[in-house]
Amino acid sequence: MRALQMVDTKNQYLKIKEEVDASIQEVLDSAAYIGGKAVQNFSTALNSYIGCKHTITCANGTDALQIAMMALGLKPGDEVITPSFTYIATTEVVALLNLKPVFVEVDAKTFCISPDAIRKAITPKTKAIVPVHLYGHAAPMEEIMAIAKEFNLFVIEDNAQAIGCDYTFSDGTVKKTGSIGHVGCTSFYPSKNLGAYGDGGAIFTNDDVLAERLRMTANHGQKVRYLHDLVGCNSRLDAIQAAILNVKLKQLDHYNGARQKAAAFYNKAFEGISWLTTPYVAEYTTHVYHQYTLIVNGVNRDELSTYLTSKGIPNMIYYPVPGHKQKMFEYLGIDSVELPVTDWLTERVISLPIHTELDNEQLSYITTELVKFKK
Ligand SMILES: *Cc1c(COP(=O)(O)O)cnc(C)c1O
């Protein structure tokens, strides 16, 4: 059996090596190291894949979120409602811009932000909501957009973990996550569903005016060279990464399909195991399994993790400390914030290897050994 890994980018690369290498070589030959054709082509292809009016590429997913918040004109002290149960980048950028992160609860089944919790957290200072499509499962965007409309708030989708996920509205309309909010943000970190071989990110919007502000913000606030109208930053997608992503974008649906197949194998093997809850998929969305995350009940999660590691089965806790308990946010004076669902999940989640290169032998080994932990 091939050694198990949380993600296997190496074997994935080997299958598309020729095309990727040629695409990189083209950039080297063109000497267009910044911007150029590779970035332009990728941005156009991604824009049509996502089904959005504008795609602005940038250096990474964290920058994408920061640029979105800057371009929306959020001001120090404005409140931004976000889940606590997410990767730190989502909430860190809020604090970085001197905005106030307001941590709210997630749904225990979907791991995504709860619309009821959003409603309860709205104050006159609230300006934006940042739903996170955690682990590759969409947040309930239809309800979130309705709340945003009612209270005149911006919605910034953190789509770093869910590129390619399809969201179905109650009228039957289907949209890609990332194209639903006022702004969508994504990351091309190597382990993401659409991963580069380095860093990368992108921002999506259907708003022409906002698109221009996003573009300017990512480029030193300039529209005309050397004329700087806004305070911005320098955040560019590298041309070589764009060349790689150009090849990989064509594989994205296939890659997500492979993740779904691996997830289905796990689900079937864990059927009827009373101490495991397999990932829930709400009726409004597909799941693109950036992570395959179980909830364990009545067994010690950390002992299970140690056991799996001893069997050579990589496993991870995403994330061991939720945002509202991170030291970096102590200055907010949020000791009294109580998020029991978030805390409950934090103690019980465990993620198994999931990627495009898992074969049945590996999956059988993982599932067979895992269920042996408690007979
Ligand atoms: C990966 C990730 C980010 C940040 O992306 P980077 O490219 O690493 O900066 C933001 N939010 C979530 C939910 C992520 O998983």
Tab-separated table of C-alpha atoms and ligand atoms in Angstrom:
chain	number	residue	atom	x	y	z
A	1	MET	CA	0.000	0.000	0.000
A	2	ARG	CA	1.207	3.507	-0.785
A	3	ALA	CA	1.974	5.545	2.345
A	4	LEU	CA	-1.011	7.503	3.584
A	5	GLN	CA	-1.015	11.286	3.571
A	6	MET	CA	-3.600	13.919	4.480
A	7	VAL	CA	-3.141	15.288	0.948
A	8	ASP	CA	-1.129	13.829	-1.901
A	9	THR	CA	-0.152	16.696	-4.185
A	10	LYS	CA	2.885	14.841	-5.516
A	11	ASN	CA	1.033	11.938	-7.136
A	12	GLN	CA	-1.622	14.331	-8.390
A	13	TYR	CA	1.122	16.393	-10.063
A	14	LEU	CA	2.703	13.356	-11.728
A	15	LYS	CA	-0.519	12.723	-13.666
A	16	ILE	CA	-0.504	16.203	-15.218
A	17	LYS	CA	3.242	16.773	-15.150
A	18	GLU	CA	3.782	17.222	-18.871
A	19	GLU	CA	1.080	19.802	-19.249
A	20	VAL	CA	2.049	21.672	-16.087
A	21	ASP	CA	5.723	21.718	-16.964
A	22	ALA	CA	4.981	23.019	-20.449
A	23	SER	CA	2.739	25.708	-19.031
A	24	ILE	CA	5.457	26.837	-16.601
A	25	GLN	CA	8.017	26.766	-19.405
A	26	GLU	CA	5.824	29.113	-21.435
A	27	VAL	CA	5.983	31.692	-18.666
A	28	LEU	CA	9.755	31.334	-18.436
A	29	ASP	CA	10.088	31.728	-22.192
A	30	SER	CA	7.786	34.732	-22.292
A	31	ALA	CA	9.634	36.478	-19.433
A	32	ALA	CA	6.231	37.817	-18.319
A	33	TYR	CA	6.853	37.066	-14.663
A	34	ILE	CA	4.344	39.552	-13.301
A	35	GLY	CA	0.845	39.579	-14.773
A	36	GLY	CA	0.913	38.683	-18.432
A	37	LYS	CA	-0.960	36.095	-20.429
A	38	ALA	CA	-0.942	33.283	-17.860
A	39	VAL	CA	-2.623	35.421	-15.197
A	40	GLN	CA	-5.060	36.912	-17.727
A	41	ASN	CA	-6.025	33.494	-19.109
A	42	PHE	CA	-6.511	31.997	-15.680
A	43	SER	CA	-8.573	34.904	-14.475
A	44	THR	CA	-10.859	34.639	-17.531
A	45	ALA	CA	-11.229	30.860	-17.224
A	46	LEU	CA	-11.923	31.019	-13.489
A	47	ASN	CA	-14.441	33.806	-13.994
A	48	SER	CA	-16.460	31.686	-16.385
A	49	TYR	CA	-16.128	28.600	-14.166
A	50	ILE	CA	-17.471	30.464	-11.115
A	51	GLY	CA	-20.098	32.223	-13.204
A	52	CYS	CA	-19.366	35.663	-11.890
A	53	LYS	CA	-19.024	39.019	-13.638
A	54	HIS	CA	-15.574	39.860	-12.278
A	55	THR	CA	-12.627	37.864	-10.988
A	56	ILE	CA	-9.671	39.631	-9.431
A	57	THR	CA	-6.692	37.395	-8.718
A	58	CYS	CA	-4.394	38.120	-5.761
A	59	ALA	CA	-1.552	36.657	-3.718
A	60	ASN	CA	-3.449	34.381	-1.315
A	61	GLY	CA	-6.808	33.769	0.315
A	62	THR	CA	-6.072	35.865	3.387
A	63	ASP	CA	-5.295	38.863	1.162
A	64	ALA	CA	-8.502	38.191	-0.771
A	65	LEU	CA	-10.514	38.631	2.439
A	66	GLN	CA	-8.537	41.700	3.450
A	67	ILE	CA	-8.889	43.340	0.042
A	68	ALA	CA	-12.630	42.614	0.065
A	69	MET	CA	-13.065	44.324	3.438
A	70	MET	CA	-10.916	47.282	2.381
A	71	ALA	CA	-12.711	47.747	-0.938
A	72	LEU	CA	-16.116	47.634	0.730
A	73	GLY	CA	-15.017	50.696	2.702
A	74	LEU	CA	-15.479	49.121	6.133
A	75	LYS	CA	-14.290	51.524	8.846
A	76	PRO	CA	-12.566	50.949	12.214
A	77	GLY	CA	-15.138	49.889	14.784
A	78	ASP	CA	-17.559	48.425	12.242
A	79	GLU	CA	-18.787	45.026	13.337
A	80	VAL	CA	-18.308	41.966	11.171
A	81	ILE	CA	-20.239	38.823	12.027
A	82	THR	CA	-18.213	35.640	11.505
A	83	PRO	CA	-18.163	32.089	12.768
A	84	SER	CA	-15.646	31.259	15.492
A	85	PHE	CA	-15.405	27.717	14.114
A	86	THR	CA	-13.162	28.498	11.117
A	87	TYR	CA	-9.556	28.940	10.071
A	88	ILE	CA	-7.974	31.971	11.726
A	89	ALA	CA	-7.503	33.898	8.450
A	90	THR	CA	-11.231	34.650	8.270
A	91	THR	CA	-11.296	36.533	11.553
A	92	GLU	CA	-7.721	37.752	11.731
A	93	VAL	CA	-8.139	40.108	8.766
A	94	VAL	CA	-11.190	41.630	10.447
A	95	ALA	CA	-9.054	42.511	13.459
A	96	LEU	CA	-6.112	43.580	11.300
A	97	LEU	CA	-8.287	46.275	9.725
A	98	ASN	CA	-9.437	47.444	13.175
A	99	LEU	CA	-12.906	46.146	12.527
A	100	LYS	CA	-14.606	44.196	15.273
A	101	PRO	CA	-15.071	40.455	14.769
A	102	VAL	CA	-18.352	39.324	16.297
A	103	PHE	CA	-18.115	35.578	16.767
A	104	VAL	CA	-21.298	33.614	16.363
A	105	GLU	CA	-22.413	30.042	16.524
A	106	VAL	CA	-22.407	27.442	13.777
A	107	ASP	CA	-24.939	24.730	13.014
A	108	ALA	CA	-23.872	21.445	14.640
A	109	LYS	CA	-24.720	19.450	11.515
A	110	THR	CA	-23.276	21.572	8.698
A	111	PHE	CA	-20.412	23.219	10.672
A	112	CYS	CA	-21.468	26.479	8.974
A	113	ILE	CA	-22.656	29.798	10.415
A	114	SER	CA	-26.188	29.763	11.808
A	115	PRO	CA	-28.668	32.308	10.375
A	116	ASP	CA	-30.434	32.556	13.760
A	117	ALA	CA	-27.131	33.360	15.435
A	118	ILE	CA	-26.456	36.044	12.804
A	119	ARG	CA	-29.822	37.710	13.495
A	120	LYS	CA	-29.193	37.784	17.236
A	121	ALA	CA	-25.755	39.357	16.764
A	122	ILE	CA	-26.844	42.278	14.569
A	123	THR	CA	-26.403	45.753	16.113
A	124	PRO	CA	-26.496	49.248	14.575
A	125	LYS	CA	-22.718	48.882	14.064
A	126	THR	CA	-22.944	45.661	12.034
A	127	LYS	CA	-21.708	46.165	8.488
A	128	ALA	CA	-20.885	42.725	7.123
A	129	ILE	CA	-21.324	38.976	7.475
A	130	VAL	CA	-18.576	36.506	6.538
A	131	PRO	CA	-20.044	33.040	5.999
A	132	VAL	CA	-17.431	30.316	5.609
A	133	HIS	CA	-18.167	27.280	3.434
A	134	LEU	CA	-16.321	25.091	5.891
A	135	TYR	CA	-14.777	21.786	4.818
A	136	GLY	CA	-16.350	22.199	1.351
A	137	HIS	CA	-19.999	22.464	2.444
A	138	ALA	CA	-21.904	25.658	1.671
A	139	ALA	CA	-23.260	27.927	4.393
A	140	PRO	CA	-27.017	28.606	4.036
A	141	MET	CA	-26.549	31.487	1.593
A	142	GLU	CA	-30.183	32.023	0.669
A	143	GLU	CA	-31.112	32.831	4.272
A	144	ILE	CA	-27.918	34.811	4.801
A	145	MET	CA	-28.539	36.976	1.712
A	146	ALA	CA	-32.098	37.626	2.908
A	147	ILE	CA	-30.839	38.775	6.319
A	148	ALA	CA	-28.199	40.947	4.629
A	149	LYS	CA	-30.866	42.585	2.476
A	150	GLU	CA	-33.151	43.198	5.436
A	151	PHE	CA	-30.399	44.864	7.493
A	152	ASN	CA	-28.418	46.387	4.610
A	153	LEU	CA	-25.240	44.397	5.269
A	154	PHE	CA	-22.470	43.178	2.993
A	155	VAL	CA	-21.848	39.466	2.587
A	156	ILE	CA	-18.273	38.302	2.000
A	157	GLU	CA	-18.126	34.579	1.261
A	158	ASP	CA	-15.036	32.760	2.484
A	159	ASN	CA	-14.930	30.147	-0.257
A	160	ALA	CA	-11.334	29.035	0.408
A	161	GLN	CA	-12.468	25.482	1.168
A	162	ALA	CA	-15.348	25.067	-1.270
A	163	ILE	CA	-14.345	25.993	-4.807
A	164	GLY	CA	-16.586	24.109	-7.221
A	165	CYS	CA	-19.432	23.640	-4.736
A	166	ASP	CA	-22.935	24.099	-6.216
A	167	TYR	CA	-25.627	25.893	-4.241
A	168	THR	CA	-29.285	25.400	-5.169
A	169	PHE	CA	-31.764	28.158	-4.290
A	170	SER	CA	-35.373	27.406	-3.460
A	171	ASP	CA	-36.462	28.564	-6.947
A	172	GLY	CA	-34.141	25.971	-8.489
A	173	THR	CA	-31.377	28.399	-9.510
A	174	VAL	CA	-27.934	26.856	-9.102
A	175	LYS	CA	-24.870	29.000	-8.402
A	176	LYS	CA	-21.278	28.275	-7.494
A	177	THR	CA	-20.323	29.260	-3.962
A	178	GLY	CA	-18.195	32.381	-4.116
A	179	SER	CA	-20.533	33.992	-6.664
A	180	ILE	CA	-23.508	34.509	-4.336
A	181	GLY	CA	-22.433	37.173	-1.827
A	182	HIS	CA	-21.444	40.770	-2.621
A	183	VAL	CA	-17.883	39.466	-2.695
A	184	GLY	CA	-16.466	35.942	-2.731
A	185	CYS	CA	-12.918	35.055	-1.713
A	186	THR	CA	-10.871	31.957	-2.380
A	187	SER	CA	-7.402	30.507	-1.866
A	188	PHE	CA	-5.126	28.411	-4.058
A	189	TYR	CA	-2.948	27.181	-1.183
A	190	PRO	CA	-1.516	23.836	-2.377
A	191	SER	CA	-3.821	21.645	-0.265
A	192	LYS	CA	-7.018	23.454	-1.289
A	193	ASN	CA	-9.379	21.815	-3.806
A	194	LEU	CA	-7.856	23.970	-6.542
A	195	GLY	CA	-4.290	24.191	-5.279
A	196	ALA	CA	-1.298	25.931	-6.826
A	197	TYR	CA	2.300	24.920	-6.128
A	198	GLY	CA	2.696	27.964	-3.941
A	199	ASP	CA	0.329	30.705	-2.825
A	200	GLY	CA	-2.542	32.289	-4.693
A	201	GLY	CA	-6.010	33.707	-4.226
A	202	ALA	CA	-8.952	35.275	-6.009
A	203	ILE	CA	-11.890	37.574	-5.378
A	204	PHE	CA	-15.264	37.421	-7.146
A	205	THR	CA	-18.018	39.986	-7.540
A	206	ASN	CA	-20.954	40.809	-9.784
A	207	ASP	CA	-20.765	44.523	-8.920
A	208	ASP	CA	-18.939	46.645	-11.539
A	209	VAL	CA	-18.103	49.522	-9.194
A	210	LEU	CA	-16.880	47.218	-6.460
A	211	ALA	CA	-14.814	45.236	-8.980
A	212	GLU	CA	-12.893	48.373	-9.848
A	213	ARG	CA	-12.274	49.150	-6.171
A	214	LEU	CA	-11.127	45.570	-5.552
A	215	ARG	CA	-8.738	45.747	-8.499
A	216	MET	CA	-7.356	49.080	-7.338
A	217	THR	CA	-7.045	47.956	-3.718
A	218	ALA	CA	-4.980	44.937	-4.756
A	219	ASN	CA	-2.741	47.198	-6.816
A	220	HIS	CA	-1.605	50.082	-4.579
A	221	GLY	CA	-4.899	51.892	-5.028
A	222	GLN	CA	-4.123	52.790	-8.618
A	223	LYS	CA	-6.182	52.682	-11.767
A	224	VAL	CA	-3.796	54.826	-13.765
A	225	ARG	CA	-0.159	53.996	-13.139
A	226	TYR	CA	1.441	56.186	-10.451
A	227	LEU	CA	-1.860	57.828	-9.572
A	228	HIS	CA	-2.977	56.368	-6.256
A	229	ASP	CA	-6.567	57.134	-5.354
A	230	LEU	CA	-6.999	54.685	-2.465
A	231	VAL	CA	-4.767	53.212	0.184
A	232	GLY	CA	-4.341	49.669	-1.077
A	233	CYS	CA	-1.796	46.912	-0.957
A	234	ASN	CA	0.353	44.866	-3.291
A	235	SER	CA	-1.244	41.500	-3.848
A	236	ARG	CA	-0.650	39.676	-7.098
A	237	LEU	CA	-1.123	36.122	-8.285
A	238	ASP	CA	2.282	34.915	-9.439
A	239	ALA	CA	2.458	34.214	-13.185
A	240	ILE	CA	3.990	30.761	-12.679
A	241	GLN	CA	1.235	29.844	-10.221
A	242	ALA	CA	-1.340	31.074	-12.735
A	243	ALA	CA	0.229	28.844	-15.392
A	244	ILE	CA	-0.121	25.847	-13.061
A	245	LEU	CA	-3.670	26.780	-12.109
A	246	ASN	CA	-4.605	27.092	-15.778
A	247	VAL	CA	-3.900	23.387	-16.145
A	248	LYS	CA	-5.463	22.403	-12.837
A	249	LEU	CA	-8.712	24.352	-13.240
A	250	LYS	CA	-9.629	21.995	-16.110
A	251	GLN	CA	-9.327	19.122	-13.647
A	252	LEU	CA	-11.261	20.735	-10.800
A	253	ASP	CA	-14.598	18.981	-11.348
A	254	HIS	CA	-12.788	15.674	-11.774
A	255	TYR	CA	-10.784	16.352	-8.596
A	256	ASN	CA	-13.912	17.230	-6.618
A	257	GLY	CA	-15.526	14.076	-7.979
A	258	ALA	CA	-12.601	12.000	-6.695
A	259	ARG	CA	-12.978	13.592	-3.259
A	260	GLN	CA	-16.695	12.808	-3.304
A	261	LYS	CA	-15.951	9.201	-4.219
A	262	ALA	CA	-13.528	8.831	-1.320
A	263	ALA	CA	-16.093	10.436	1.008
A	264	ALA	CA	-18.766	7.986	-0.194
A	265	PHE	CA	-16.426	5.090	0.566
A	266	TYR	CA	-15.890	6.401	4.108
A	267	ASN	CA	-19.627	7.038	4.611
A	268	LYS	CA	-20.512	3.518	3.603
A	269	ALA	CA	-17.833	1.951	5.798
A	270	PHE	CA	-18.931	3.975	8.834
A	271	GLU	CA	-22.637	3.268	8.395
A	272	GLY	CA	-24.055	1.897	11.617
A	273	ILE	CA	-20.984	2.783	13.710
A	274	SER	CA	-22.783	4.410	16.600
A	275	TRP	CA	-19.810	6.429	17.847
A	276	LEU	CA	-19.193	8.162	14.509
A	277	THR	CA	-21.243	10.853	12.793
A	278	THR	CA	-20.375	11.146	9.123
A	279	PRO	CA	-20.544	14.531	7.334
A	280	TYR	CA	-24.043	15.859	6.786
A	281	VAL	CA	-24.948	17.330	3.404
A	282	ALA	CA	-27.805	19.830	3.447
A	283	GLU	CA	-30.346	19.560	0.619
A	284	TYR	CA	-29.370	22.973	-0.800
A	285	THR	CA	-25.768	22.118	-1.616
A	286	THR	CA	-23.206	19.704	-2.965
A	287	HIS	CA	-20.194	18.902	-0.777
A	288	VAL	CA	-16.711	19.151	-2.272
A	289	TYR	CA	-14.964	17.637	0.774
A	290	HIS	CA	-12.020	19.917	1.271
A	291	GLN	CA	-12.007	17.937	4.506
A	292	TYR	CA	-13.738	14.736	5.495
A	293	THR	CA	-14.604	15.470	9.091
A	294	LEU	CA	-16.231	13.095	11.537
A	295	ILE	CA	-17.833	13.860	14.872
A	296	VAL	CA	-17.001	11.250	17.503
A	297	ASN	CA	-19.500	10.516	20.251
A	298	GLY	CA	-18.756	8.651	23.468
A	299	VAL	CA	-15.123	7.948	22.678
A	300	ASN	CA	-12.115	10.052	23.538
A	301	ARG	CA	-11.247	11.944	20.364
A	302	ASP	CA	-7.625	12.560	21.297
A	303	GLU	CA	-7.101	8.877	22.087
A	304	LEU	CA	-8.617	8.022	18.712
A	305	SER	CA	-6.207	10.455	17.059
A	306	THR	CA	-3.206	8.874	18.798
A	307	TYR	CA	-4.464	5.415	17.848
A	308	LEU	CA	-4.835	6.370	14.172
A	309	THR	CA	-1.384	7.917	14.118
A	310	SER	CA	0.039	4.689	15.583
A	311	LYS	CA	-1.546	2.841	12.640
A	312	GLY	CA	0.079	5.187	10.140
A	313	ILE	CA	-3.201	6.951	9.429
A	314	PRO	CA	-2.751	10.717	9.279
A	315	ASN	CA	-5.519	12.695	10.951
A	316	MET	CA	-6.036	16.309	11.922
A	317	ILE	CA	-8.173	18.435	14.196
A	318	TYR	CA	-9.566	21.392	12.259
A	319	TYR	CA	-9.399	23.483	14.397
A	320	PRO	CA	-8.190	22.748	17.917
A	321	VAL	CA	-8.937	26.231	19.321
A	322	PRO	CA	-11.899	28.268	18.044
A	323	GLY	CA	-11.495	31.981	17.272
A	324	HIS	CA	-13.258	33.301	20.344
A	325	LYS	CA	-10.739	31.482	22.567
A	326	GLN	CA	-7.594	32.618	20.730
A	327	LYS	CA	-5.169	34.784	22.641
A	328	MET	CA	-4.929	37.256	19.747
A	329	PHE	CA	-8.531	38.288	20.413
A	330	GLU	CA	-8.189	38.742	24.182
A	331	TYR	CA	-8.050	42.518	23.643
A	332	LEU	CA	-11.657	42.385	22.456
A	333	GLY	CA	-12.756	41.501	25.984
A	334	ILE	CA	-14.819	38.563	24.768
A	335	ASP	CA	-14.236	36.245	27.737
A	336	SER	CA	-17.972	36.169	28.284
A	337	VAL	CA	-18.803	35.048	24.736
A	338	GLU	CA	-20.375	31.604	24.991
A	339	LEU	CA	-20.529	29.375	21.947
A	340	PRO	CA	-21.477	25.930	23.249
A	341	VAL	CA	-21.997	24.325	19.824
A	342	THR	CA	-18.601	25.582	18.656
A	343	ASP	CA	-16.947	24.291	21.838
A	344	TRP	CA	-18.771	20.961	21.544
A	345	LEU	CA	-17.603	20.503	17.942
A	346	THR	CA	-14.074	21.618	18.742
A	347	GLU	CA	-13.783	18.754	21.213
A	348	ARG	CA	-15.276	16.136	18.896
A	349	VAL	CA	-14.179	16.710	15.293
A	350	ILE	CA	-11.493	14.690	13.572
A	351	SER	CA	-10.535	14.828	9.898
A	352	LEU	CA	-9.292	11.874	7.862
A	353	PRO	CA	-7.100	11.886	4.747
A	354	ILE	CA	-9.075	13.131	1.759
A	355	HIS	CA	-7.640	13.960	-1.639
A	356	THR	CA	-7.775	13.006	-5.279
A	357	GLU	CA	-5.281	10.147	-5.169
A	358	LEU	CA	-6.765	7.859	-2.488
A	359	ASP	CA	-7.243	4.326	-3.790
A	360	ASN	CA	-9.538	1.593	-2.493
A	361	GLU	CA	-6.696	-0.243	-0.787
A	362	GLN	CA	-5.837	2.846	1.226
A	363	LEU	CA	-9.473	3.606	1.996
A	364	SER	CA	-10.125	0.013	3.111
A	365	TYR	CA	-7.127	0.100	5.402
A	366	ILE	CA	-8.152	3.420	6.981
A	367	THR	CA	-11.772	2.385	7.556
A	368	THR	CA	-10.964	-1.125	8.781
A	369	GLU	CA	-8.432	0.107	11.312
A	370	LEU	CA	-10.587	3.023	12.425
A	371	VAL	CA	-13.657	0.973	13.301
A	372	LYS	CA	-11.470	-1.409	15.316
A	373	PHE	CA	-10.790	1.423	17.793
A	374	LYS	CA	-14.025	0.598	19.579
A	375	LYS	CA	-15.764	-2.689	18.912
B	1	LIG	C1	-6.984	28.515	3.554
B	1	LIG	C2	-8.026	29.405	4.116
B	1	LIG	C3	-7.910	30.804	4.090
B	1	LIG	C4	-6.665	31.527	3.729
B	1	LIG	O1	-6.050	31.206	2.566
B	1	LIG	P1	-4.476	31.445	2.351
B	1	LIG	O2	-4.310	31.323	0.881
B	1	LIG	O3	-3.753	30.415	3.135
B	1	LIG	O4	-4.156	32.830	2.824
B	1	LIG	C5	-8.982	31.557	4.536
B	1	LIG	N1	-10.087	30.980	5.009
B	1	LIG	C6	-10.226	29.647	5.078
B	1	LIG	C7	-11.517	29.069	5.601
B	1	LIG	C8	-9.205	28.803	4.641
B	1	LIG	O5	-9.346	27.481	4.736
